[in-house]
GROMACS .gro file of C-alpha atoms in nm:
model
  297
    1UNK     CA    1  -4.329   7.896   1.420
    2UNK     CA    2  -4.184   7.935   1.751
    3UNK     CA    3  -4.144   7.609   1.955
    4UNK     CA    4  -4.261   7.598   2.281
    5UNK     CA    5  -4.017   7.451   2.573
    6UNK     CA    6  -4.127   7.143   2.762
    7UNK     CA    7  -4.178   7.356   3.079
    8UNK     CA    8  -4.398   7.579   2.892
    9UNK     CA    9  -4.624   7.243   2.803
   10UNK     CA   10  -4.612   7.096   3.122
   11UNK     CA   11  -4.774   7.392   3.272
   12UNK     CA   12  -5.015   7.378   3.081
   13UNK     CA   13  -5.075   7.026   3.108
   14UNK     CA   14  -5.421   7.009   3.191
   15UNK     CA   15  -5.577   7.128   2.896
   16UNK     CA   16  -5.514   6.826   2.772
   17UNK     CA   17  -5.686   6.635   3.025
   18UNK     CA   18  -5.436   6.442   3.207
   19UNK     CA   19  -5.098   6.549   3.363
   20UNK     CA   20  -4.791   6.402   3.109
   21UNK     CA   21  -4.584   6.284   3.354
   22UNK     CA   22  -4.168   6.458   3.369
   23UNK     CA   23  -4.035   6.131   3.228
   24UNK     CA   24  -4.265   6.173   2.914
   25UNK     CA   25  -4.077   6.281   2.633
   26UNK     CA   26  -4.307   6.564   2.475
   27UNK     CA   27  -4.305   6.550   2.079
   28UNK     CA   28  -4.090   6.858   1.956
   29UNK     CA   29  -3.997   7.010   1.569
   30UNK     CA   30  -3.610   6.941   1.617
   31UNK     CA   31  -3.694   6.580   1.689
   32UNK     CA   32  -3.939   6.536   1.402
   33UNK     CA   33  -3.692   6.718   1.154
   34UNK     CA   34  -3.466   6.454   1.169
   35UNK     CA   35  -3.742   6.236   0.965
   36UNK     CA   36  -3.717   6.481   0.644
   37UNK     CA   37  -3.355   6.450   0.561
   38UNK     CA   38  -3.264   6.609   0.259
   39UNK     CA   39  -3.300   6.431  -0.011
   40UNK     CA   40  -2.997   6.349  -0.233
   41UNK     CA   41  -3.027   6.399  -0.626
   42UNK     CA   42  -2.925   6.131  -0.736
   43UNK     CA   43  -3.279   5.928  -0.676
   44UNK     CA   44  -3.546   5.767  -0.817
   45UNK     CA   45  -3.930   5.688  -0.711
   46UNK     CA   46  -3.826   5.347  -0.585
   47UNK     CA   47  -3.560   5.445  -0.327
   48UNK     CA   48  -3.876   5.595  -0.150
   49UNK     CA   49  -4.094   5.321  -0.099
   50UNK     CA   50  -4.466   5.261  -0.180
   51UNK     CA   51  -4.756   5.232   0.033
   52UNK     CA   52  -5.059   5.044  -0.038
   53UNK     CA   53  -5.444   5.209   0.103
   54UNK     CA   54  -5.719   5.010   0.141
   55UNK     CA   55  -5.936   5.264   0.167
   56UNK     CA   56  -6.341   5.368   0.085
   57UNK     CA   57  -6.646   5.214  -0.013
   58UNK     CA   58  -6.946   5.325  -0.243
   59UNK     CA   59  -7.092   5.500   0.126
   60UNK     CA   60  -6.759   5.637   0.264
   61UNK     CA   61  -6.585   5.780  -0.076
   62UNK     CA   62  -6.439   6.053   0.100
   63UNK     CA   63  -6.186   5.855   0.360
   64UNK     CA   64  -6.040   5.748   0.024
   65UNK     CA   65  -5.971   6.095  -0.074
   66UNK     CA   66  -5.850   6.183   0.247
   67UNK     CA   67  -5.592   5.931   0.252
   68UNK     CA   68  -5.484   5.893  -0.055
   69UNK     CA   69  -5.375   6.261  -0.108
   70UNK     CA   70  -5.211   6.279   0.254
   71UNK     CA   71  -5.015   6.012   0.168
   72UNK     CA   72  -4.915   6.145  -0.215
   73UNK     CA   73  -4.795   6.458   0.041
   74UNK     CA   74  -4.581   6.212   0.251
   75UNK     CA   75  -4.254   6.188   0.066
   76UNK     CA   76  -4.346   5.819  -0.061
   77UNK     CA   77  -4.217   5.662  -0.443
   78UNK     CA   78  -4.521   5.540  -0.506
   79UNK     CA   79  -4.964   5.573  -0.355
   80UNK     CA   80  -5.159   5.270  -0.451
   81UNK     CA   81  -5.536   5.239  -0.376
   82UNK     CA   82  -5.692   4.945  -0.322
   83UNK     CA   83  -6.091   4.986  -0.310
   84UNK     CA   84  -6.453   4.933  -0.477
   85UNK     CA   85  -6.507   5.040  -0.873
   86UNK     CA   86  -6.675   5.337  -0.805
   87UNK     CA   87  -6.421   5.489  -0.522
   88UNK     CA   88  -6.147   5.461  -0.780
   89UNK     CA   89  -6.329   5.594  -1.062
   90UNK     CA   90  -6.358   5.919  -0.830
   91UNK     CA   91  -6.039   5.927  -0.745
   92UNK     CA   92  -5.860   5.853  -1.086
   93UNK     CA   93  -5.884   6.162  -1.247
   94UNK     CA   94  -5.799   6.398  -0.943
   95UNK     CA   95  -5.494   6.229  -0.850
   96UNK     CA   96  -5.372   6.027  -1.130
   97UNK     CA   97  -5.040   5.999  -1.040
   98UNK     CA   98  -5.214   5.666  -0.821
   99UNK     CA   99  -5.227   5.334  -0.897
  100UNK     CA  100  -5.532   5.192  -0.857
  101UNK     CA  101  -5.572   4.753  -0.764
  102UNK     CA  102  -5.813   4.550  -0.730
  103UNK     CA  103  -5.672   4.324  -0.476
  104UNK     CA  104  -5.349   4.454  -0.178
  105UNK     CA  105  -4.986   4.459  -0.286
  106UNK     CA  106  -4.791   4.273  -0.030
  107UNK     CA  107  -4.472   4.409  -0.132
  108UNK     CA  108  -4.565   4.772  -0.051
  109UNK     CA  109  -4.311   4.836   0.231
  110UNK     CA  110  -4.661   5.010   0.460
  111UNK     CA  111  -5.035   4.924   0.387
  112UNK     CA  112  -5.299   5.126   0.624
  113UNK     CA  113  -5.628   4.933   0.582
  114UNK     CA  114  -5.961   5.082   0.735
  115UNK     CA  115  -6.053   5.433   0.623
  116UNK     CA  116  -6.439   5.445   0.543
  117UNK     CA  117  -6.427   5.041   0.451
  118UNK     CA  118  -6.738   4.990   0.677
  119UNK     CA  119  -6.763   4.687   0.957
  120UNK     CA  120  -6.763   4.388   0.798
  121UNK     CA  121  -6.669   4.010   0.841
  122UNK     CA  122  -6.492   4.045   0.510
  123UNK     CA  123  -6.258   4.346   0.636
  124UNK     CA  124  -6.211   4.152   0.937
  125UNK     CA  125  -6.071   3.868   0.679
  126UNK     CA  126  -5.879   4.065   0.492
  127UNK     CA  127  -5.690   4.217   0.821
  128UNK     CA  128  -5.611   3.860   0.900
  129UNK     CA  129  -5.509   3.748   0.575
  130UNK     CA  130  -5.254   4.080   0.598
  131UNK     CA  131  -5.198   3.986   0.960
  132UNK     CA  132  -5.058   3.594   0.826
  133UNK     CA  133  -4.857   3.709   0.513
  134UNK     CA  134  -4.771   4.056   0.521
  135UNK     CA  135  -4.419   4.152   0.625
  136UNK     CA  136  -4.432   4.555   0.578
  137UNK     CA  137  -4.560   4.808   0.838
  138UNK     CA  138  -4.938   4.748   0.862
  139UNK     CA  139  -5.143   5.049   0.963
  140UNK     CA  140  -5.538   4.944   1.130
  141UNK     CA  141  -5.762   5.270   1.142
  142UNK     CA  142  -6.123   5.340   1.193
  143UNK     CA  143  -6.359   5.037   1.069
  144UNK     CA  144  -6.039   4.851   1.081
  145UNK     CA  145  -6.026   4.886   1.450
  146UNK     CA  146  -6.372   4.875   1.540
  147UNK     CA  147  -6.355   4.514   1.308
  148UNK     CA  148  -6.102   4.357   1.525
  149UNK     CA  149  -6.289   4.507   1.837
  150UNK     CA  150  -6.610   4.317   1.720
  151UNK     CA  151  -6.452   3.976   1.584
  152UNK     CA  152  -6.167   3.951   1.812
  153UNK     CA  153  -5.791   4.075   1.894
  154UNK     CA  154  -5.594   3.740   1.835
  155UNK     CA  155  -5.508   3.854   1.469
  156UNK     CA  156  -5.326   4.120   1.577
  157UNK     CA  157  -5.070   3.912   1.826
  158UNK     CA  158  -4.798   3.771   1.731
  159UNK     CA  159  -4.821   3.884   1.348
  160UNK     CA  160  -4.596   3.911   1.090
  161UNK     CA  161  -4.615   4.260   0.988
  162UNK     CA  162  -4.497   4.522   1.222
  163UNK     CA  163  -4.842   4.686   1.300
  164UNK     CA  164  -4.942   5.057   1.374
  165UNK     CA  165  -5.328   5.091   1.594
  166UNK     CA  166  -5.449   5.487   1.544
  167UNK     CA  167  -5.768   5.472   1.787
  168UNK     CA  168  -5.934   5.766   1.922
  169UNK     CA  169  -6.074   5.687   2.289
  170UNK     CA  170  -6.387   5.594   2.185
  171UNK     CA  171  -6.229   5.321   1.969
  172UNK     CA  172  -5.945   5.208   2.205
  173UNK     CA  173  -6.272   5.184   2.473
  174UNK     CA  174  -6.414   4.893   2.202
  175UNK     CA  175  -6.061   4.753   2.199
  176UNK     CA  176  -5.995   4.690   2.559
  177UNK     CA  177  -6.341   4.690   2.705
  178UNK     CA  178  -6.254   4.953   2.945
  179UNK     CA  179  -6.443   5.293   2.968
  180UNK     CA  180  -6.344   5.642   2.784
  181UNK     CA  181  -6.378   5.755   3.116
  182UNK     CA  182  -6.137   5.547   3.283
  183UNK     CA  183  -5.865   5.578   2.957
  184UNK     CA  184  -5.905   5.935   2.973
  185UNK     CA  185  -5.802   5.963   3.293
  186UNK     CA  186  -5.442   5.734   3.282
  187UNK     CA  187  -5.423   5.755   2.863
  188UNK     CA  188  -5.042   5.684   2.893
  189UNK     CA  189  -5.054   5.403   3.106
  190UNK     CA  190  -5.377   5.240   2.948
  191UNK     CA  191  -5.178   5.298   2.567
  192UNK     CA  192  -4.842   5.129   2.726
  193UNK     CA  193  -5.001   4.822   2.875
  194UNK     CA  194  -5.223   4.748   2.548
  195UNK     CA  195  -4.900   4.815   2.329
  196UNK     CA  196  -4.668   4.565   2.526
  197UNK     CA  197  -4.942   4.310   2.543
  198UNK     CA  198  -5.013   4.274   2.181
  199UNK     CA  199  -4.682   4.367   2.019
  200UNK     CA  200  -4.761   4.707   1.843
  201UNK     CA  201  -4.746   5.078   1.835
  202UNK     CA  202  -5.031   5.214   1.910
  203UNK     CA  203  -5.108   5.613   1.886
  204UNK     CA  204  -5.416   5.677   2.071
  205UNK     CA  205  -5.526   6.017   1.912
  206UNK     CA  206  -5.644   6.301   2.138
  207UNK     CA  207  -5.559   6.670   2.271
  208UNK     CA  208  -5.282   6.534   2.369
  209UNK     CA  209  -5.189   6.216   2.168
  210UNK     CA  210  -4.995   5.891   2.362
  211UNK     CA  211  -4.771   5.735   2.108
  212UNK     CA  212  -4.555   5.439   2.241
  213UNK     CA  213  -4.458   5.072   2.141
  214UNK     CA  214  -4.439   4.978   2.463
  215UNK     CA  215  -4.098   5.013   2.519
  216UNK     CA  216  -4.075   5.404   2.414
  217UNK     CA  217  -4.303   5.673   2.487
  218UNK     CA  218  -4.374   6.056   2.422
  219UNK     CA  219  -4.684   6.247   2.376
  220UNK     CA  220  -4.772   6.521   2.047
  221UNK     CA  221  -4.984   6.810   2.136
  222UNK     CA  222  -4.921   6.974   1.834
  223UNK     CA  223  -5.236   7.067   1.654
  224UNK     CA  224  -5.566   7.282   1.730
  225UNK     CA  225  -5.934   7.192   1.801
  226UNK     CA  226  -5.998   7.211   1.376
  227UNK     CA  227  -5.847   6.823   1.395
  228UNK     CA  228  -6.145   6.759   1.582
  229UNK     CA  229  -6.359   6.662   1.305
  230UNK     CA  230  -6.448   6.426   1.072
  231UNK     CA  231  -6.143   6.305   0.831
  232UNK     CA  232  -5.846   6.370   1.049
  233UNK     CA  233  -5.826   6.056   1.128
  234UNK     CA  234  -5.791   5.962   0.773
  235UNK     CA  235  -5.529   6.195   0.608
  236UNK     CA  236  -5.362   6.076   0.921
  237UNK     CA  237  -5.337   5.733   0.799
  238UNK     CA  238  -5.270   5.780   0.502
  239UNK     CA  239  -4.956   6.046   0.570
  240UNK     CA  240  -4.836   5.773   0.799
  241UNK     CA  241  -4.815   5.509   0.541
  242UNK     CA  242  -4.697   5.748   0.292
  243UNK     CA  243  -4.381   5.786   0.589
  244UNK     CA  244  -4.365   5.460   0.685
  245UNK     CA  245  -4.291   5.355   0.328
  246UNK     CA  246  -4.033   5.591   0.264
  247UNK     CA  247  -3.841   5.426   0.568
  248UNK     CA  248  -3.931   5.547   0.887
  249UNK     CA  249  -3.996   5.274   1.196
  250UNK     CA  250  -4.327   5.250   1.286
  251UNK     CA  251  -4.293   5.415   1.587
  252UNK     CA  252  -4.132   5.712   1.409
  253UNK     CA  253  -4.368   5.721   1.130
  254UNK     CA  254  -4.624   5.774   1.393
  255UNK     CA  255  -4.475   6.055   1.608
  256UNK     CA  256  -4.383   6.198   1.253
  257UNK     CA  257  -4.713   6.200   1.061
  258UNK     CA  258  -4.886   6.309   1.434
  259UNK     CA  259  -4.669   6.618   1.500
  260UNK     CA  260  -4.674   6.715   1.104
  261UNK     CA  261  -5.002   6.712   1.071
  262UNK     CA  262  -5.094   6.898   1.426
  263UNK     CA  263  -4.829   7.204   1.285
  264UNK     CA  264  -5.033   7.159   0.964
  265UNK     CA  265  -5.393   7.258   1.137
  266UNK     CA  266  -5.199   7.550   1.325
  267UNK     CA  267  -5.125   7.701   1.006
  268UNK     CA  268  -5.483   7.622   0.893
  269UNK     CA  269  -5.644   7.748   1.178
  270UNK     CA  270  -5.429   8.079   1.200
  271UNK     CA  271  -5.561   8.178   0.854
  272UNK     CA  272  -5.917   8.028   0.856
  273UNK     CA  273  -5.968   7.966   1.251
  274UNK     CA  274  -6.079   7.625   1.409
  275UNK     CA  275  -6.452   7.709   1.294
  276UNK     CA  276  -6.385   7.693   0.946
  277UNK     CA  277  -6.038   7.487   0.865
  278UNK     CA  278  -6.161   7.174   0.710
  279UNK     CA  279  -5.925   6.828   0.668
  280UNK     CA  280  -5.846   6.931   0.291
  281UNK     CA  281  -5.742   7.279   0.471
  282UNK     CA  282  -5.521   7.107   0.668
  283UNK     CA  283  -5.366   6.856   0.366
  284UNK     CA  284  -5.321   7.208   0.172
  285UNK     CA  285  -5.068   7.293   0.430
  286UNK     CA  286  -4.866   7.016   0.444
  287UNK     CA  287  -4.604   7.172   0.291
  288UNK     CA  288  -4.596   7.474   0.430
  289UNK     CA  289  -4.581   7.243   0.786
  290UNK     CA  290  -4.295   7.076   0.642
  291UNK     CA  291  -4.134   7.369   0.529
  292UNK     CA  292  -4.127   7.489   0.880
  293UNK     CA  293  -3.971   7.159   1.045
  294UNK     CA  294  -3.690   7.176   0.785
  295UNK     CA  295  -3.606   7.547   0.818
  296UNK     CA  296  -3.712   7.632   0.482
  297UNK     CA  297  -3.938   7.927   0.540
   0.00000   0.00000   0.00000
């Protein structure tokens, strides 16, 4: 795949929506090849970490399934799922090489919690609980967000764990009461006050996705309009976790897992187009997205 020069992007800037500023650091494949080293032989499945999901209910199977098998693509040691009876007796048969818990494992070095749980005072709980006594990288998605949205932001400052937000605009409007309208038009800005306020890394997904920590910055515009539908969001998670674990910061597990899995829908959508490539389309071609990054085609 032939990488487009930052020039080349800024021109084209506003089909993303919003101008990315020159001092924006745009995303590219050299920088996110430097998160798949090569991997020496001499290794186990613990040297490359484990990642907890907490993931699914009996309604929202699928975000399980999503995540999960993103993640088990993610270079991790070990996928764990944490979810209802029935969401891991669909799942334990197709990907076996899980473990499946009952309750979270706190010494998974990432947990991503939200994907298809449903809004609930109990998720809300259980973010908290993570929030007090978790000490890994803690990935909120989805019903995760739109939980601390409804019951309130304090758990997420000043927490233990080293926490990742992945709102789309919609959700990031819940999250700071401000309008999509009004984030859409300043996205960077809106993303780097939030993130320096509460202490996190926040990715706030889009066309052209804002990653920052508050303190860095760049934007990913990899991907095609075939992200923009439903379960992106959750393969997303769960790859991120999956890199997290394996020892990336949180901040580079992020522009990682976002630029990865934007090459991976490009492939998708050159053989199937944006109609038709579906989130296990894009999963299918994690490797071949992979591949790509490391030179390996």
């Amino acid at each position: 795949m032939t990488q487009k020069t930052e020039n080349e992007y800024n021109t084209n800037a506003e089909l993303f929506g919003f101008k990315i500023p020159e001092n924006i650091r745009i995303v590219d494949g050299t920088q996110v090849c430097a998160f798949y080293p090569p991997r020496k032989r001499n290794t186990n499945k613990g040297d490359y970490g484990s990642t907890n999901i907490i993931a699914g209910s009996d309604k929202y199977i699928g975000a399980a399934v999503l995540a999960v098998e993103a993640a088990l693509k993610s270079g991790c040691g070990y996928v764990k799922l944490t979810s209802s009876e029935k969401v891991k007796l669909a799942l334990a048969t197709k990907y076996p090489q899980t473990i499946f818990l009952d309750v979270y494992d706190l010494n998974s070095q990432s947990i991503a919690i939200g994907m298809g749980c449903g809004v609930s005072r109990n998720l809300y709980e259980q973010i908290s609980f993570l929030a007090e006594n978790y000490c890994g990288t803690l990935i909120i998605d989805a019903d995760g967000l739109n939980c601390i949205s409804k019951y309130g932001l304090a758990v997420i400052k000043s927490s233990r764990p080293k926490i990742i937000l992945t709102p789309h605009l919609k959700e990031f409007s819940r999250l700071t009461g401000k309008s999509v309208e009004t984030i859409a038009k300043q996205p960077i800005e809106a993303a780097q006050e939030f993130a320096t306020r509460y202490g996190v890394t926040l990715l706030l997904k889009g066309a052209a996705s804002v990653i920052t920590d508050g303190m860095e910055t760049c934007v990913n515009i990899s991907g095609t309009t075939a992200l923009a539908k439903g379960g992106s969001g959750d393969m997303l998670a769960g790859y991120m976790a999956g890199s997290a674990a394996r020892g990336l910061s949180p901040f580079n597990a992020a522009v990682c897992s976002a630029y990865t899995m934007g090459v991976a829908a490009e492939i998708s959508s050159r053989q199937k187009t944006d109609y038709c490539v579906t989130a296990r389309d894009v999963i299918d071609n994690l490797h071949l997205a992979v591949k790509c990054l490391t030179g390996q085609n």
